[in-house]
Short mmCIF file of C-alpha atoms and ligand atoms in Angstrom, two decimals:
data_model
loop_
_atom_site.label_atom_id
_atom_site.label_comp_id
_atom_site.label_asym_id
_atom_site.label_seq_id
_atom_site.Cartn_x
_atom_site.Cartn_y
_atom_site.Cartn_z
CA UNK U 220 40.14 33.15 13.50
CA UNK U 221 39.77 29.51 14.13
CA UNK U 222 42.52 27.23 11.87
CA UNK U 223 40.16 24.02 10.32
CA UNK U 224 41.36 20.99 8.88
CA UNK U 225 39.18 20.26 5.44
CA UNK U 226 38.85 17.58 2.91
CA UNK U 227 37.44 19.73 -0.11
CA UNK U 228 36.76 19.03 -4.04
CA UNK U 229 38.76 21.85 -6.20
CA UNK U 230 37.04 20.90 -9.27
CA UNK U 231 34.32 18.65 -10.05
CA UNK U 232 36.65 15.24 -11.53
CA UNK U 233 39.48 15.26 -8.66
CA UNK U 234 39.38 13.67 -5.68
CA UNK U 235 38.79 15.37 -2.69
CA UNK U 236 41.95 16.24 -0.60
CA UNK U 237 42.88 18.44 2.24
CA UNK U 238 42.42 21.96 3.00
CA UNK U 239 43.12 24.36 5.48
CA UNK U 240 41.12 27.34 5.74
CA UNK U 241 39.77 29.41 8.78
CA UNK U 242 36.59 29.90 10.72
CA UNK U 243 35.42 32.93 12.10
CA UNK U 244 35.60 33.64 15.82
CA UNK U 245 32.20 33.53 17.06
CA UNK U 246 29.89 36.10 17.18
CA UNK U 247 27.56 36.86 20.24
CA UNK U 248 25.13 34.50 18.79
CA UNK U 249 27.09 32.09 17.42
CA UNK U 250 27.97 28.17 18.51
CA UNK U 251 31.37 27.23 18.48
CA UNK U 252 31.29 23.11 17.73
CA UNK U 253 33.77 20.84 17.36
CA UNK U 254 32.52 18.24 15.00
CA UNK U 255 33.06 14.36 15.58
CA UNK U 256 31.04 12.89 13.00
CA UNK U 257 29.39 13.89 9.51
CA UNK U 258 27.58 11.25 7.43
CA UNK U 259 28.05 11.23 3.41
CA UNK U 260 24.47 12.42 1.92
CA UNK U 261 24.07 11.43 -2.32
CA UNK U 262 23.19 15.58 -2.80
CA UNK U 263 27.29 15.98 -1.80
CA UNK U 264 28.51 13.89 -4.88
CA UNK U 265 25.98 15.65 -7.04
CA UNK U 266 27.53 18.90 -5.75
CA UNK U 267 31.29 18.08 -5.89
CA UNK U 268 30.70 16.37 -9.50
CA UNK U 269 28.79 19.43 -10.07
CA UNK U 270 26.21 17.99 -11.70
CA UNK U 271 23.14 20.19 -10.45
CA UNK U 272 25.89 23.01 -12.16
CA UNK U 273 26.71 26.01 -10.40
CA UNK U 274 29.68 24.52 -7.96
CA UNK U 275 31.58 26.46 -6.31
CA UNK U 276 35.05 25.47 -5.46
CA UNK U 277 37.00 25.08 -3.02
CA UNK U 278 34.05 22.83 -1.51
CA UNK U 279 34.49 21.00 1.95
CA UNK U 280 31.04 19.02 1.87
CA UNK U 281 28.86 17.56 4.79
CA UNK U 282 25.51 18.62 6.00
CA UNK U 283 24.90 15.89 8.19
CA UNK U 284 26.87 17.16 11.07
CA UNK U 285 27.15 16.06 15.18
CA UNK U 286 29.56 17.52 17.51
CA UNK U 287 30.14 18.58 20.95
CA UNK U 288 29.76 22.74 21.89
CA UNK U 289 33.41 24.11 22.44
CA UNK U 290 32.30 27.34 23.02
CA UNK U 291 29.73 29.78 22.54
CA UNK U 292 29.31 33.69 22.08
CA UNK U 293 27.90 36.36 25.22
CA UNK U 294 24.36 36.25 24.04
CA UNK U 295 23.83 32.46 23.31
CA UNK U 296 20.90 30.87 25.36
CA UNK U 297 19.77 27.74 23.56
CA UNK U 298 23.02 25.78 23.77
CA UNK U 299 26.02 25.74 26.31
CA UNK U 300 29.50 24.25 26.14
CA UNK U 301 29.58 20.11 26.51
CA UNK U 302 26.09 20.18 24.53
CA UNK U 303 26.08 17.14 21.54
CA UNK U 304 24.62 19.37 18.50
CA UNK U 305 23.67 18.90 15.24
CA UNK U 306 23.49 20.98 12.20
CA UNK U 307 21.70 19.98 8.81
CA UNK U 308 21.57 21.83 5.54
CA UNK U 309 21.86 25.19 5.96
CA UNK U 310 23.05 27.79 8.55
CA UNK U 311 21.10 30.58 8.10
CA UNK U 312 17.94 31.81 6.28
CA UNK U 313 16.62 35.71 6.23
CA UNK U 314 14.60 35.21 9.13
CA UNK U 315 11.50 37.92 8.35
CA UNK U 316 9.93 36.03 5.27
CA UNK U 317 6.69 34.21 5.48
CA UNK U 318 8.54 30.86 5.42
CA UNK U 319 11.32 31.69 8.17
CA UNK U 320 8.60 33.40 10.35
CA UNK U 321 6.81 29.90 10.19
CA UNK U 322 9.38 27.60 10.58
CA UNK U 323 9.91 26.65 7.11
CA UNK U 324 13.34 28.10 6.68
CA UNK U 325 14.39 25.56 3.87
CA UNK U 326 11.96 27.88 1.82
CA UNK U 327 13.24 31.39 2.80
CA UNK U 328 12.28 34.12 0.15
CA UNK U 329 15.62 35.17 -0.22
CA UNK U 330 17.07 31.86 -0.23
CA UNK U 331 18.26 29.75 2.73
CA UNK U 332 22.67 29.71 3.64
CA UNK U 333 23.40 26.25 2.37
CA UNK U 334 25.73 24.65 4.90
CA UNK U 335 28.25 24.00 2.09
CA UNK U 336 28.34 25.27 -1.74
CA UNK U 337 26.84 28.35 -0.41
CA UNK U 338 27.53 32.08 1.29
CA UNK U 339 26.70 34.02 4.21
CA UNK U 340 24.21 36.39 4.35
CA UNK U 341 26.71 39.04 3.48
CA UNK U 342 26.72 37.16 -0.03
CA UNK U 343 30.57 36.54 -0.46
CA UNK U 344 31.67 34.83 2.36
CA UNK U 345 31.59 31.22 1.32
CA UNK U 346 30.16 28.55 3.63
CA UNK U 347 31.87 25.33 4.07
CA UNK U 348 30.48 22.04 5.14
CA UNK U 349 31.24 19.55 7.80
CA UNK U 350 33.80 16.88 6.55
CA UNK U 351 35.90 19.51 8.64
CA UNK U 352 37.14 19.49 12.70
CA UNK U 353 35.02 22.46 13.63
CA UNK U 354 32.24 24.78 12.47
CA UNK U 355 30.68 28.03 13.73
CA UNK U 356 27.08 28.17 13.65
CA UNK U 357 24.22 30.86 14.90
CA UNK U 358 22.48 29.01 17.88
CA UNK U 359 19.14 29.50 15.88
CA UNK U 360 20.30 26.80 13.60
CA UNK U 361 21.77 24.11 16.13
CA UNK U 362 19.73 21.36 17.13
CA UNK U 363 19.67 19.38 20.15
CA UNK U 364 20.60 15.82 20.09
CA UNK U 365 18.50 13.55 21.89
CA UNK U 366 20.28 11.48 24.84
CA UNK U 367 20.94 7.82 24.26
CA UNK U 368 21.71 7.56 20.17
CA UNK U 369 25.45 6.07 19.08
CA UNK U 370 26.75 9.93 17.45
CA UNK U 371 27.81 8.53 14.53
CA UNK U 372 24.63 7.09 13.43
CA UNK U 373 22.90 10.14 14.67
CA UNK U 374 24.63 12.34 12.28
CA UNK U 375 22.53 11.06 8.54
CA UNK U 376 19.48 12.18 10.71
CA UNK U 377 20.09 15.85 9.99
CA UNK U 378 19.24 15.00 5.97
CA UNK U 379 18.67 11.98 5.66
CA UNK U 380 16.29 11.86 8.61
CA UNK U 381 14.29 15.35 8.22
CA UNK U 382 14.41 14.73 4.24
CA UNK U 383 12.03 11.68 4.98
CA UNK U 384 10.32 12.54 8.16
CA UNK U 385 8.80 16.32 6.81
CA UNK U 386 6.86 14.30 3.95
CA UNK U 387 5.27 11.79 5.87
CA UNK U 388 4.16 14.13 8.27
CA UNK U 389 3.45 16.96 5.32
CA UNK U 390 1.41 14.28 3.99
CA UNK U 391 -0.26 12.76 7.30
CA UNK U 392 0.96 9.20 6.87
CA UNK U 393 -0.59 7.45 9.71
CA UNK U 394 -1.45 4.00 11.03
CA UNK U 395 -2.87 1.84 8.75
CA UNK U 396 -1.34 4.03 5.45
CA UNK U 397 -0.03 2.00 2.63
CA UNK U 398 3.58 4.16 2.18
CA UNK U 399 5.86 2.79 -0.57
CA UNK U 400 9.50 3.70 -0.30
CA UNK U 401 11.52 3.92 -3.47
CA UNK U 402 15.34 3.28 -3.48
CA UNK U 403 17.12 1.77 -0.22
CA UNK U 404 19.97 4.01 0.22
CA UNK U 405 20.77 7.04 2.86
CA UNK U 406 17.26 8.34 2.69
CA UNK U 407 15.30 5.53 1.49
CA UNK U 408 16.20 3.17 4.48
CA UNK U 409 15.28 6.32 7.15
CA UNK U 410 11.87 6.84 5.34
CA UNK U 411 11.23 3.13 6.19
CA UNK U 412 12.54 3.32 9.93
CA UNK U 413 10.22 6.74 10.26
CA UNK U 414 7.04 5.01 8.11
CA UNK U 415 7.23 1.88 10.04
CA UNK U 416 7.45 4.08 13.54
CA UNK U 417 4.12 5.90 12.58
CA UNK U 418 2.53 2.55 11.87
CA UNK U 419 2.06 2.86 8.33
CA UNK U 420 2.50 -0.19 6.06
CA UNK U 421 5.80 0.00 4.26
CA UNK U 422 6.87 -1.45 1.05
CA UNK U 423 10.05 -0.85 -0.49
CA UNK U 424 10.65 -0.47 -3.69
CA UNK U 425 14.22 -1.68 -4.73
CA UNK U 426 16.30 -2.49 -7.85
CA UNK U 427 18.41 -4.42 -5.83
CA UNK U 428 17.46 -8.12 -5.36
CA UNK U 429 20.33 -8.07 -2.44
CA UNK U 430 18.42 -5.58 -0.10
CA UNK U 431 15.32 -7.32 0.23
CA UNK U 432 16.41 -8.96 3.51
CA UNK U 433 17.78 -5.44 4.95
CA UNK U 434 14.35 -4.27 3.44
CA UNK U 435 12.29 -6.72 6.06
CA UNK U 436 15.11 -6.02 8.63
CA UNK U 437 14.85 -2.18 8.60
CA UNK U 438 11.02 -3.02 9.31
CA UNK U 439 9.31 -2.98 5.90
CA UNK U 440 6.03 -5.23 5.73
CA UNK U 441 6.62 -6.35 1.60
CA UNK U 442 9.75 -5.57 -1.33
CA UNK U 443 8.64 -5.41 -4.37
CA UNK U 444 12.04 -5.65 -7.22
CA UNK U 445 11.77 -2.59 -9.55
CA UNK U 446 13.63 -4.62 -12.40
CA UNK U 447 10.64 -5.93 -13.89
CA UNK U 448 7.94 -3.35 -15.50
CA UNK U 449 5.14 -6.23 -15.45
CA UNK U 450 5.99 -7.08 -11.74
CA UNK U 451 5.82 -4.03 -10.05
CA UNK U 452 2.41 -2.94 -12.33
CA UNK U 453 0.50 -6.16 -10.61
CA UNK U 454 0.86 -3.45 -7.35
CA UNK U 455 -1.04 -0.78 -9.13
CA UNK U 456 -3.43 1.38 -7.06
CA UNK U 457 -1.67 0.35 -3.48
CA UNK U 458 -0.18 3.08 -2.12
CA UNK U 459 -1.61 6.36 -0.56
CA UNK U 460 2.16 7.57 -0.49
CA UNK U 461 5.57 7.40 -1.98
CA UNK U 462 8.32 8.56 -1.07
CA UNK U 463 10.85 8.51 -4.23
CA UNK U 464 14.60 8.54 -3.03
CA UNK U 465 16.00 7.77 -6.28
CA UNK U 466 19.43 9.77 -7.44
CA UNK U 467 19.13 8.90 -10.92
CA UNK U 468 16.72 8.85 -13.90
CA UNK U 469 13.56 6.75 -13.55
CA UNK U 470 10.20 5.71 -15.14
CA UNK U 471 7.92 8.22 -13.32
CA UNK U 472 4.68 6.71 -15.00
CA UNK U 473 5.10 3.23 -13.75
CA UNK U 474 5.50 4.36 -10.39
CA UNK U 475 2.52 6.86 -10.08
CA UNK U 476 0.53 4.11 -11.47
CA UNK U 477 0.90 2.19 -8.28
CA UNK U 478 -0.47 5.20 -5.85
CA UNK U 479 -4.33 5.04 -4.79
CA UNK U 480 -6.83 7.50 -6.70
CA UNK U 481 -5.38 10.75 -5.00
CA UNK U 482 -2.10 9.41 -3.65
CA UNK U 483 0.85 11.10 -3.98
CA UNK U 484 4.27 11.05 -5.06
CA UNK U 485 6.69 12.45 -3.51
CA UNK U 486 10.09 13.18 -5.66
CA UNK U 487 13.29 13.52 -2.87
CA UNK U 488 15.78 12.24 -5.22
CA UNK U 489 17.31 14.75 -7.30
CA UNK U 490 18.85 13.33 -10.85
CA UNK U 491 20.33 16.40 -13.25
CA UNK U 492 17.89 15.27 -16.21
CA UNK U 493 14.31 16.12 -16.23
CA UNK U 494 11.51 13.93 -16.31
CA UNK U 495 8.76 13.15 -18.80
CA UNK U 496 5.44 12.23 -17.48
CA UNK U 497 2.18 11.49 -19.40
CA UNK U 498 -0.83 13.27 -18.53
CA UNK U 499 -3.29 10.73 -17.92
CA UNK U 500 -1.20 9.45 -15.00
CA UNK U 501 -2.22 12.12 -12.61
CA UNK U 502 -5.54 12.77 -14.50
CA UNK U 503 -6.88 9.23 -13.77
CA UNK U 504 -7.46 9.28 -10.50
CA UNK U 505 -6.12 12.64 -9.31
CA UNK U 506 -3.15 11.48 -8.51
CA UNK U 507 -0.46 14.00 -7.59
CA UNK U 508 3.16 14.08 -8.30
CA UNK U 509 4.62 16.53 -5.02
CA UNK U 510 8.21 17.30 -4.07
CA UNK U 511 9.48 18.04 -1.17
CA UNK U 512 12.98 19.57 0.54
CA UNK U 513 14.55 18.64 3.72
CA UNK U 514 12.75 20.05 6.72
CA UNK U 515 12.79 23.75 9.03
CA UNK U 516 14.63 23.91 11.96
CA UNK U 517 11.64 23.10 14.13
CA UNK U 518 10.49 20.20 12.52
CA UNK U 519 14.31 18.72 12.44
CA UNK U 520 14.03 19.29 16.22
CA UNK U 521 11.04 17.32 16.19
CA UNK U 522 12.15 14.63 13.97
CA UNK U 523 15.13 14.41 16.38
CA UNK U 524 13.20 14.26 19.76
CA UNK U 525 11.20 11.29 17.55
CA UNK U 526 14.16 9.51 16.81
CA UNK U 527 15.29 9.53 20.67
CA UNK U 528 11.55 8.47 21.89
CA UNK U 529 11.26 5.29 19.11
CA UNK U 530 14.93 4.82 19.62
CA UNK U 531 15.98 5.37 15.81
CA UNK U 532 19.87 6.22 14.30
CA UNK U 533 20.78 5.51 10.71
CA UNK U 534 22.49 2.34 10.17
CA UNK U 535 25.81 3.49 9.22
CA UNK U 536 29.65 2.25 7.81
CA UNK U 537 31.94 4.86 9.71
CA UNK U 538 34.59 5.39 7.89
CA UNK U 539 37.77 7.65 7.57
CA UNK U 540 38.06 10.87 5.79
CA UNK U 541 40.56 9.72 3.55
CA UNK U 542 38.31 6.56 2.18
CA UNK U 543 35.59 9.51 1.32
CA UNK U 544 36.48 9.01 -2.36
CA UNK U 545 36.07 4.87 -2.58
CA UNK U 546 32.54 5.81 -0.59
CA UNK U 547 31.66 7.93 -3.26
CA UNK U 548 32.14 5.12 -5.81
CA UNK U 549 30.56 2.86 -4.14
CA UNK U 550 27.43 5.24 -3.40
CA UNK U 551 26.97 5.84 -6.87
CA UNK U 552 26.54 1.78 -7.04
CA UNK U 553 23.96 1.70 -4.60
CA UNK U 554 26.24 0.11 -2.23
CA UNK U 555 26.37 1.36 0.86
CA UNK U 556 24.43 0.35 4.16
CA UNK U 557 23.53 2.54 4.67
CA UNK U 558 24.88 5.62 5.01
CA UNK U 559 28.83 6.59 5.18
CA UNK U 560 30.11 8.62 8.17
CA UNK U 561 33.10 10.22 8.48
CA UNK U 562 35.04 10.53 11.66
CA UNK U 563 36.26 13.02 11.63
CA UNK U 564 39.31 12.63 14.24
CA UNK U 565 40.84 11.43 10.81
CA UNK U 566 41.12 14.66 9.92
CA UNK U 567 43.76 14.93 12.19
CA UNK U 568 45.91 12.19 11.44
P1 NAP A 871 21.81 6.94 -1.98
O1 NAP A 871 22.17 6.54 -0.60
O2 NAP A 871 22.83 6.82 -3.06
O3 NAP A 871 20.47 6.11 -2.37
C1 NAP A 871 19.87 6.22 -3.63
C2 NAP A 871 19.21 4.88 -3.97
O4 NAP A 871 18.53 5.04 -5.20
C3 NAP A 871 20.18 3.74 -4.21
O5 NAP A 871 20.58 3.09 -3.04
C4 NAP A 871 19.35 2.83 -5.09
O6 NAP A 871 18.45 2.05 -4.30
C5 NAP A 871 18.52 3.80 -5.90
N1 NAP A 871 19.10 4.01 -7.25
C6 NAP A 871 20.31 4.54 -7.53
N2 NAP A 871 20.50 4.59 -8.87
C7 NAP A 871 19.38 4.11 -9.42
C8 NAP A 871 18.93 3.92 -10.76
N3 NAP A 871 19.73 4.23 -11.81
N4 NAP A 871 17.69 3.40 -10.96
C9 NAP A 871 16.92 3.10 -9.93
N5 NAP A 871 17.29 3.22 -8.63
C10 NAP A 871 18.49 3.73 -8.39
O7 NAP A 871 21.34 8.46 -2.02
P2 NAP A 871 20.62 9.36 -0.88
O8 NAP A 871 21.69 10.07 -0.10
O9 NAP A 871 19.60 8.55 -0.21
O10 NAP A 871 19.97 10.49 -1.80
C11 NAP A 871 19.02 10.13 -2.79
C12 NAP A 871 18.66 11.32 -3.64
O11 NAP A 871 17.96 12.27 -2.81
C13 NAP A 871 19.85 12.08 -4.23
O12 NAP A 871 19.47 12.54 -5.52
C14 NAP A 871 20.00 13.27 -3.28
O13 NAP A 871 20.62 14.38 -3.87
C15 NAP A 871 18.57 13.56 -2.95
N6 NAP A 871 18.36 14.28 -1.70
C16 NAP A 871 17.28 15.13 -1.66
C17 NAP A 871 16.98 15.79 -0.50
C18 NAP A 871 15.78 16.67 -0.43
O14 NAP A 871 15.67 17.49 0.48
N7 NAP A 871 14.83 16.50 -1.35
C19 NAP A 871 17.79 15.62 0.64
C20 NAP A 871 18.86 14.74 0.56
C21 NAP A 871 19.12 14.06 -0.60
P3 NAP A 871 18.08 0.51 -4.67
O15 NAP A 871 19.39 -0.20 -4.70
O16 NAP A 871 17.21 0.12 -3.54
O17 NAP A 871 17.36 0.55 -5.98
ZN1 ZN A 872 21.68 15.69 2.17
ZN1 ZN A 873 13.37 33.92 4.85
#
């Protein structure tokens, strides 16, 4: 067994604090990595507050996860030892479905191995998350990390990243595309990067008067403040796409109102409540109201290789583990640009 220095949450009002637990050895197809960064996604503090219910504690968090291979087991091909790796939101998926078999793991039949808040395959070994030193992974669900990228602002590309990247392609966003971006947090400030990249025409969306300069920095063509109802209805019918990043409660209407006849909108964000939507929004014009969930293994390898070609990382405050609490706080503010990262060589102080 392999001893692993944690931060976990033991209940869903405490603060995280450290835990010592132990990895298996690896298997013949496993990855052996010994993690150096792991960003802070918005979907963690939902989890450790448990408020999508269901939490399962201990929980050491982190799905956003780069490291360096340590080792690796007799039968591994894809990956050797020195490799930088990544590994997103799950580990494992049942691999004979109709989803799995095409690439779309995040929608296995039988449900995909979160990374965290989750268990094995064998369905009571628990699965815990990278705000840890080390994690063993099956080579099938390590990605490569593309040469050339700072680590630490590599690492919110394995949600953050593939969370905004699969719907733009899903939805063939191309040059020329009006694509408004809702929220400028972890994923909201990627989905402009990625937009912006394919040549679309980016607005973001923003309740936060201080973030329209990052807005214009980050790329975006316009910033339209979400404050004011009246305001952001004078941009009705504009957008082909949007991509809604939002972790908390919002006016669905007024935002479908501003998509083109048969635009759609894409919900990301994931806030406990439900929503309540009037049907003549998506009757008058067709419009469509879509979700979507992180990305397959393939297409995070993609979004990756992407990210190294157009020369994209997250912008990032690295921080140390023990600060993961204040980040939390501050997330929940909408402050943070724009993405925490923990090192994790904290861990070992
Ligand atoms: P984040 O960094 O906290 O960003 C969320 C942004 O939403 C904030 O920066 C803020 O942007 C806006 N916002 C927050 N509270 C708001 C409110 N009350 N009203 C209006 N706007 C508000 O979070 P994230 O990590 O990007 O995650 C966003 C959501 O996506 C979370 O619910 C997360 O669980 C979910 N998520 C989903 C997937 C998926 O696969 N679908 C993957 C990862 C995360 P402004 O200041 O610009 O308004
Ligand atoms: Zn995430
Ligand atoms: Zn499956």
């Amino acid at each position: 067994m392999l001893p692993t220095k944690s931060y976990a949450a033991f209940d869903s009002k405490s603060p995280l604090r450290p835990f010592a637990f132990d990895r298996r050895d690896p298997r013949p197809t496993d990855v052996h990595i010994a993690i150096d960064f792991c960003g802070i996604c918005h979907s963690d503090l939902h989890q450790v507050r448990d408020e999508w219910s269901g939490s399962k504690y201990p929980m050491v968090p982190g799905h956003e996860i780069v490291g360096h291979v340590v080792g690796v087991g007799a039968s591994v091909t894809k990956h050797k030892k020195g490799d930088v790796v990544g590994v997103g939101c799950f580990v494992d998926s049942c691999r004979e479905c109709e989803m799995c078999k095409s690439g779309r793991e995040q929608f296995c039949a039988k449900g995909m191995t979160g990374t965290y808040n989750g268990f094995e395959r064998d369905g009571v070994t628990p699965t815990y998350g990278g705000y840890s030193t080390q994690i063993v992974v099956d080579e099938s669900y390590v990605l490569r990390v593309p040469k050339g990228l700072p680590l630490d602002r590599v690492a919110p590309l394995l949600c953050a990243g593939i969370t905004t990247y699969s719907p733009l392609r899903h939805w063939k966003v191309t040059k020329g595309q009006r694509v408004g971006i809702l929220g400028l947090g972890g994923l909201g400030h990627m989905g402009v990067k990625l937009a912006v990249a394919m040549g679309a025409e980016v607005t973001l969306l923003s309740t936060s008067p201080s973030k329209k300069a990052d807005a214009k920095r980050l790329g975006a063509h316009d910033f339209v403040l979400t404050n004011d109802a009246a305001a952001v209805a004078a941009h009705a019918g504009r957008f082909d796409v949007i991509l809604d990043s939002v972790s908390a409660p919002h006016d669905l209407a007024l935002f479908v109102g501003l998509l083109k006849a048969e635009g759609t909108h894409v919900l990301l964000g994931a806030p406990s409540q439900p929503y309540t939507l009037p049907a003549f929004a998506l009757i008058m014009g067709r419009r469509s109201i879509a979700g979507s969930l992180i990305g397959g293994i393939a297409e995070t390898q993609e979004m990756l290789d992407f990210c190294g070609k157009h020369e994209i990382a997250a912008d990032v405050e690295t921080i140390a583990i023990q600060e993961v609490d204040h980040a939390y706080d501050r997330m929940l503010k909408g402050d943070v640009r724009y993405r925490f990262v923990i090192d994790t060589a904290s861990l070992s102080k």
